[in-house]
N, CA and C of each residue as an Amber inpcrd file, in Angstrom:
protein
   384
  93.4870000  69.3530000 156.7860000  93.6890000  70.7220000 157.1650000
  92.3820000  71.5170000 157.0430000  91.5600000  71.1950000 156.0520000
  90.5470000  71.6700000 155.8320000  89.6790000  71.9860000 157.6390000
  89.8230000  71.1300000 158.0430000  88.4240000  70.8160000 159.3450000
  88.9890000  71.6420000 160.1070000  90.6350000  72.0030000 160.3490000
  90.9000000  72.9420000 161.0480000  89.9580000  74.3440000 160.6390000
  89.6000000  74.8850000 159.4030000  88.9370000  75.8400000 159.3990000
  87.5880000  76.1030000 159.3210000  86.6690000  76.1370000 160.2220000
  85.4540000  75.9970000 160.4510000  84.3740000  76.7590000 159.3380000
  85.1980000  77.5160000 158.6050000  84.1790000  78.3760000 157.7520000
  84.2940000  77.5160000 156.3490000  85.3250000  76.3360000 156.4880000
  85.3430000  75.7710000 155.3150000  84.4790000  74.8730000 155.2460000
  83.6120000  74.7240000 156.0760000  82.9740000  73.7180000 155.9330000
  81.6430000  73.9900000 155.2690000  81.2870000  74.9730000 154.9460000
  80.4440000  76.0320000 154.1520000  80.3530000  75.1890000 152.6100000
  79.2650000  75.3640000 152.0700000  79.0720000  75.2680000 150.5750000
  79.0140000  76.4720000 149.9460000  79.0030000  76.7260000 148.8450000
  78.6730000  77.7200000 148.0940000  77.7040000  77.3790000 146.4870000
  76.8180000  77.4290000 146.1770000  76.4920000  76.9540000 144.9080000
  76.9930000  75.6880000 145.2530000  76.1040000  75.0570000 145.6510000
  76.4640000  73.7350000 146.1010000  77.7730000  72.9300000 145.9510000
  79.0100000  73.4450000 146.2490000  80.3700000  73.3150000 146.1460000
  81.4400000  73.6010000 147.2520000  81.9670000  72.6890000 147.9430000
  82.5040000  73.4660000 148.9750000  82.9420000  74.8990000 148.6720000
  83.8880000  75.3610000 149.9370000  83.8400000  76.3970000 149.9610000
  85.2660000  76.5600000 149.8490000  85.9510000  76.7840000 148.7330000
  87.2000000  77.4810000 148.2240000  87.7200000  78.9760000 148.5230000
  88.8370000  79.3420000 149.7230000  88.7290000  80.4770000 149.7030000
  90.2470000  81.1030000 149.3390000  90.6960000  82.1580000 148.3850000
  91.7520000  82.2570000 147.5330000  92.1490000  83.6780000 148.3420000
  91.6080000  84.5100000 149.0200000  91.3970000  86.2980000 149.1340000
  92.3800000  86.2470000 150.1370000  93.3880000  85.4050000 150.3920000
  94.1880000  85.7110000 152.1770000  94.7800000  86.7140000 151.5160000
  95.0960000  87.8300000 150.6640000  95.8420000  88.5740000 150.7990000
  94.4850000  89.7900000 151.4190000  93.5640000  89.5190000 151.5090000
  92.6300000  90.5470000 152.4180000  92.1690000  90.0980000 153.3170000
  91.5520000  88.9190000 153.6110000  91.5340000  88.6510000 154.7020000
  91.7920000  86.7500000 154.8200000  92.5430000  86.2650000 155.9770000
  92.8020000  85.4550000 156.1660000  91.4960000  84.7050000 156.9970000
  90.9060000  83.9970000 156.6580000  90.9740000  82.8020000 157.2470000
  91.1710000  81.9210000 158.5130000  90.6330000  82.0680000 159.7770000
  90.8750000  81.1450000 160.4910000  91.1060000  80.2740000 161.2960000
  91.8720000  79.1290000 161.5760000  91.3480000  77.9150000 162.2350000
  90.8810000  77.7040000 163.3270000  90.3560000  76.9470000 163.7470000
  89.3860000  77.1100000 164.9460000  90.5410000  76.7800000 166.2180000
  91.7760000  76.3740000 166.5510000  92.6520000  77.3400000 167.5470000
  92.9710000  78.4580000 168.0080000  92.8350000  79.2250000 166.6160000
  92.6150000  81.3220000 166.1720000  91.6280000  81.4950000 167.1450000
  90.8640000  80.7510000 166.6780000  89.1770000  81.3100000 167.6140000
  88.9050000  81.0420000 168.6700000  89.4520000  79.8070000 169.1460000
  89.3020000  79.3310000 170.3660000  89.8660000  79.8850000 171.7060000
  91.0130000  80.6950000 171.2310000  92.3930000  81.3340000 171.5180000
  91.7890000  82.9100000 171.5870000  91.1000000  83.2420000 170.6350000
  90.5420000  84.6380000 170.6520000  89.0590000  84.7810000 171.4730000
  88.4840000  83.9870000 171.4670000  87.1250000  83.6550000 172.1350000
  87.7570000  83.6040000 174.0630000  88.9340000  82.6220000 174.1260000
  89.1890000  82.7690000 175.2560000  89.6180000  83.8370000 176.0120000
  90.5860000  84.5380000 175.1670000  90.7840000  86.4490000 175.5700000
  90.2510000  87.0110000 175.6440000  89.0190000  86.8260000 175.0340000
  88.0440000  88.0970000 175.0190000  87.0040000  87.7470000 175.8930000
  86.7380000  86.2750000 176.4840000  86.2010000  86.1240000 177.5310000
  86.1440000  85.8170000 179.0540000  88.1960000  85.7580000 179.2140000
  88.9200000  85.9150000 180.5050000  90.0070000  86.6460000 180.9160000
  89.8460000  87.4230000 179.6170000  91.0900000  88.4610000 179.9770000
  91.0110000  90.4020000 179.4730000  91.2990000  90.2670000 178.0060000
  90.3080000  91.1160000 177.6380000  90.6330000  92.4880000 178.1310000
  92.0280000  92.7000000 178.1610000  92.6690000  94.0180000 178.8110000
  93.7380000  94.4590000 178.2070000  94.4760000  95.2500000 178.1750000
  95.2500000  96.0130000 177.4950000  97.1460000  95.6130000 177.8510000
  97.7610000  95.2390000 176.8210000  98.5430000  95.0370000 177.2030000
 100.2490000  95.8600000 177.2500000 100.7340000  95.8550000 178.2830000
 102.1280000  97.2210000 178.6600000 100.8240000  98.1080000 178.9000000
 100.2150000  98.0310000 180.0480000  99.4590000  99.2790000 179.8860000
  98.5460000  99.1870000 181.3680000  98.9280000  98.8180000 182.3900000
  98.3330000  98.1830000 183.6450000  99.0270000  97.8450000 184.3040000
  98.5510000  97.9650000 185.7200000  99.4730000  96.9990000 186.9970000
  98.6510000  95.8840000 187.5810000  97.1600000  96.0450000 186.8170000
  95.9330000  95.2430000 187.4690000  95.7880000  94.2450000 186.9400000
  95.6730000  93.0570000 187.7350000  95.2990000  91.5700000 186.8930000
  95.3310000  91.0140000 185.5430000  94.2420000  91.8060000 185.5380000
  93.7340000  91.6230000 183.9020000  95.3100000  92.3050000 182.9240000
  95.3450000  93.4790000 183.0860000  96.3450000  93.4690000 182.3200000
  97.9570000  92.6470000 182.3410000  98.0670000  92.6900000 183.9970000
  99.2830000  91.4930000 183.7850000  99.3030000  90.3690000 183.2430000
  98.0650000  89.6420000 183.0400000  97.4810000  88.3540000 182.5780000
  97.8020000  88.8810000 180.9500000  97.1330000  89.3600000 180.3370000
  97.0950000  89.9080000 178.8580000  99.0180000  89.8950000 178.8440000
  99.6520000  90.7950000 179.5530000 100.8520000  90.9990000 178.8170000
 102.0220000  90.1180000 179.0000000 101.0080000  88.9980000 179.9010000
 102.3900000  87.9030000 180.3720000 102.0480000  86.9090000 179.1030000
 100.1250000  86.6580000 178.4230000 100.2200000  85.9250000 177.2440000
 100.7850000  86.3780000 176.0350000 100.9200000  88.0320000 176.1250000
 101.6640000  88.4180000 174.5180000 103.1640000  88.5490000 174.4270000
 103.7890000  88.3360000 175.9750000 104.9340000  88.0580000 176.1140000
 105.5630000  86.5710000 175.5730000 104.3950000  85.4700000 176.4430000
 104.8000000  84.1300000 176.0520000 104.4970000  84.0200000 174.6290000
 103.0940000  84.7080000 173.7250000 103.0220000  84.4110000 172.5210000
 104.5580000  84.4680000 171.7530000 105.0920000  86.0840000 171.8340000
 105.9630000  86.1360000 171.1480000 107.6290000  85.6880000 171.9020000
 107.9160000  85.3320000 172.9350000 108.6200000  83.5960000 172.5140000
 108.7590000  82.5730000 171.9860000 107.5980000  82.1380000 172.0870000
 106.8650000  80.8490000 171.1880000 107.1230000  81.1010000 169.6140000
 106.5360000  82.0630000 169.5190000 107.1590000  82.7320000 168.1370000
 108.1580000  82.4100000 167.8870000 109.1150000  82.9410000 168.5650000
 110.8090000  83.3770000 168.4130000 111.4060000  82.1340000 168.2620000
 111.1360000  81.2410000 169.3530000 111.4920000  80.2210000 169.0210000
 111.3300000  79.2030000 167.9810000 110.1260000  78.6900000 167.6200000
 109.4070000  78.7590000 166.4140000 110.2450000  78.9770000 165.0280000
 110.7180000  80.4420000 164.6350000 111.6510000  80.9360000 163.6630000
 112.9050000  80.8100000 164.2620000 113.4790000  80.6260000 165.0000000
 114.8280000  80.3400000 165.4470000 115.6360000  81.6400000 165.7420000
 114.5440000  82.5340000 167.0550000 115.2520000  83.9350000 167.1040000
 115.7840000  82.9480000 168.8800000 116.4430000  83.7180000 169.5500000
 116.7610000  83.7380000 171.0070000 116.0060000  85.0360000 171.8250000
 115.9330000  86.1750000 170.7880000 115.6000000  87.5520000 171.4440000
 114.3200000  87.8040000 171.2620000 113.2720000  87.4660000 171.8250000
 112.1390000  87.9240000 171.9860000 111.3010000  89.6220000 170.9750000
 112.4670000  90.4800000 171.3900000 112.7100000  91.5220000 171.0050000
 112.4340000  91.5840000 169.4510000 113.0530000  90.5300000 169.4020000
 113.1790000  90.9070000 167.7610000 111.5940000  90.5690000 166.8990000
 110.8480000  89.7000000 167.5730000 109.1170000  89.7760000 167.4040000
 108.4940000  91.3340000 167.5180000 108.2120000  91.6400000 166.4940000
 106.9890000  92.6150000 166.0450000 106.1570000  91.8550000 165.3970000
 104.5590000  92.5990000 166.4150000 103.5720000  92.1600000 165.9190000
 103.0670000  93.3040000 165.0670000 102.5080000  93.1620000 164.1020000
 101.8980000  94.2410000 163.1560000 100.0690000  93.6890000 162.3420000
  99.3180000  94.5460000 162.4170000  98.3810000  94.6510000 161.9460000
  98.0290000  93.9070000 160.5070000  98.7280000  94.2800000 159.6360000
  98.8700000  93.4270000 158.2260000 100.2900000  93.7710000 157.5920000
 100.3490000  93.5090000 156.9540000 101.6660000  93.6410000 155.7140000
 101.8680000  94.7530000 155.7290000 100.6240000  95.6990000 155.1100000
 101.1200000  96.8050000 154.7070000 101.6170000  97.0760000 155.9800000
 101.1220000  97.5080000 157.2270000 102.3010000  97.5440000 158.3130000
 103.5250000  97.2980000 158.5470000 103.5650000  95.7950000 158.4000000
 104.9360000  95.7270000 158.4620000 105.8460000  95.6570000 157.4740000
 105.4730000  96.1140000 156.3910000 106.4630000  96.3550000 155.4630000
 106.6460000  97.8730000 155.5580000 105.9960000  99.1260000 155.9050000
 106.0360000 100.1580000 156.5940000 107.1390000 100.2020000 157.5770000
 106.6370000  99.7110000 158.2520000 107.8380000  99.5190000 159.7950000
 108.9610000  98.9210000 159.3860000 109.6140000  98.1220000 158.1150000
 110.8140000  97.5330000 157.5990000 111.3310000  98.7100000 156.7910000
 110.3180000  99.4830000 155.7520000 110.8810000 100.4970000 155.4440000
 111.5210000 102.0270000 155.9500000 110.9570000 102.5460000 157.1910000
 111.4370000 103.1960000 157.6050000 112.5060000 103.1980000 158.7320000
 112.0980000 102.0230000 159.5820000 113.1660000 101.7240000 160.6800000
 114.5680000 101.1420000 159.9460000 114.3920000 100.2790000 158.9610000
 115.4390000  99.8030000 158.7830000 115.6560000 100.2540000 157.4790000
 114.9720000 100.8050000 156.6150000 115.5320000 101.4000000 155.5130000
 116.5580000 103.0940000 155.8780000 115.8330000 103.4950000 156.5810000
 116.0870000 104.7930000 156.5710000 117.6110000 104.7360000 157.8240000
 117.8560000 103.8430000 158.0930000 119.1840000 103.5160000 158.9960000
 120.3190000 102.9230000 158.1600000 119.9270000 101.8350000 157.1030000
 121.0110000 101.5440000 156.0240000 121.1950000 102.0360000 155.1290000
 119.8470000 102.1970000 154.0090000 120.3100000 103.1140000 152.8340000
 120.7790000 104.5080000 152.9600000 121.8470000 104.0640000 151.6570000
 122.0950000 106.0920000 151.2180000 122.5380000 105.9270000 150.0120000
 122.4910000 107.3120000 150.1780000 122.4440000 108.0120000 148.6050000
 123.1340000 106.9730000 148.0630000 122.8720000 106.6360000 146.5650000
 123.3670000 105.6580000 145.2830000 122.9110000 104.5860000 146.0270000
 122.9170000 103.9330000 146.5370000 122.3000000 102.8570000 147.0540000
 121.0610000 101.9910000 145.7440000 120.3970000 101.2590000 145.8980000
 119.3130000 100.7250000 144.7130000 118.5850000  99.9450000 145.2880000
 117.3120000 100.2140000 144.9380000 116.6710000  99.5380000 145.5630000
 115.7480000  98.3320000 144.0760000 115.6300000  97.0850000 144.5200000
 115.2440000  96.6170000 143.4310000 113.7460000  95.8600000 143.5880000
 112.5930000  96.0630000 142.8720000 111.0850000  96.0800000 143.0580000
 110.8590000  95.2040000 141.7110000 110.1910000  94.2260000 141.5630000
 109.5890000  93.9780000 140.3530000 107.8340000  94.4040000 140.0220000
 107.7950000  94.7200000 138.7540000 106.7210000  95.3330000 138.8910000
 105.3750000  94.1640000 139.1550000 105.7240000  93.1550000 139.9180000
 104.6920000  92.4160000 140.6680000 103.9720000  92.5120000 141.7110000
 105.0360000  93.2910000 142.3850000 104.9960000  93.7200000 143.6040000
 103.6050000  94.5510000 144.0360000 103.1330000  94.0430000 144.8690000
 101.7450000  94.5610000 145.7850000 102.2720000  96.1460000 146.0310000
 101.4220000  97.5050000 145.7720000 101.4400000  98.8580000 146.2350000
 101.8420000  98.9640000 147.3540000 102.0340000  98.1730000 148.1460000
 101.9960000  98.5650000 150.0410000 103.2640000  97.6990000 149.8020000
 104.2970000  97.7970000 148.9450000 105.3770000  97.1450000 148.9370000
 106.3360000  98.0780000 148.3080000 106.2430000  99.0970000 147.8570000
 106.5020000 100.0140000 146.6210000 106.7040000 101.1620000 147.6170000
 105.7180000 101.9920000 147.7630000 105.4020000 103.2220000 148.0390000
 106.1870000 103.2190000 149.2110000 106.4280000 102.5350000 150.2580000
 107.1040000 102.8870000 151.2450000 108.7030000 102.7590000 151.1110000
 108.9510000 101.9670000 150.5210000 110.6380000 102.4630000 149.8320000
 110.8880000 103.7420000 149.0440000 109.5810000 103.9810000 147.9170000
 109.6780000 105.1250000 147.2140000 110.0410000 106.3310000 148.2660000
 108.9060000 106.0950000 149.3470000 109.0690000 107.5970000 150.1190000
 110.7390000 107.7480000 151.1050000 110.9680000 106.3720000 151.2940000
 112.1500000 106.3300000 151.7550000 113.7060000 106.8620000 150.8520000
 113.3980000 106.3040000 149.7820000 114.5210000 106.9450000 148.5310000
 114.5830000 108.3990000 148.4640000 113.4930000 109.0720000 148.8300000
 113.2310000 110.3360000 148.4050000 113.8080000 111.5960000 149.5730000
C-alpha cells in the first residue's frame, strides 16, 4: 500500500517517511493525483454551472463519481452523496440539516469528551 503513495517514498532523518496528521491533511495516492492532474488538465470547469463542453464533461464526471460512490456504500440514490470539504463540513451539514429537523426539546444529545471541537460545537449551537 505504501507505493500507492508517492510522498511515502520520502526519507526523513534517514527513516522512511511515517505520516500520522490525516486528521489535517490526508495523504494521497497516486490515482488521487493522476485523477486530479487529469481534471485539471482536460477539463477544469465548473460543475451544475454551464451548458458548454467543458462544463458538461466536469458534471457528467462528478455525477458518475458520486454513483460509484453510492454504489460502493450500498446507497441506490445518488442523491444521497454529499461531497464536503472536510469533516468539519460535514459534520456541520449533519448538524443542522438533520439535527435541526429531528431533535426537540428534551431530546439528548450524547458527546464524549474525546470528541474533536468541529464535532461538539455544531450540536451545541443546534441544542440552543
Amino acid at each position: 500500500m505504501r507505493a500507492d503513495f508517492p510522498i511515502l517514498t520520502r526519507e526523513i532523518n534517514g527513516h522512511p517517511l511515517v505520516y500520522l496528521d490525516n486528521a489535517a491533511s490526508t495523504q494521497k495516492p497516486r490515482q488521487v493525483i493522476d485523477a486530479l492532474v487529469d481534471f485539471y488538465t482536460r477539463i477544469n470547469a465548473n460543475v451544475h454551472r454551464g451548458v458548454h463542453t467543458l462544463s458538461v464533461e466536469a458534471t457528467d464526471a462528478y455525477e458518475a463519481s458520486r454513483e460509484r460512490i453510492g454504489r460502493f456504500i450500498g446507497t441506490d440514490d445518488p442523491d444521497e452523496i454529499v461531497f464536503v470539504r472536510n469533516a468539519t463540513e460535514g459534520l456541520n451539514l449533519v448538524a443542522v440539516c438533520w439535527g435541526r429537523e429531528n431533535l426537540k426539546p428534551g431530546d439528548e444529545l450524547l458527546a464524549s469528551t474525546l470528541e474533536h471541537h468541529s464535532n461538539l460545537v455544531p450540536w451545541q449551537r443546534v441544542a440552543q
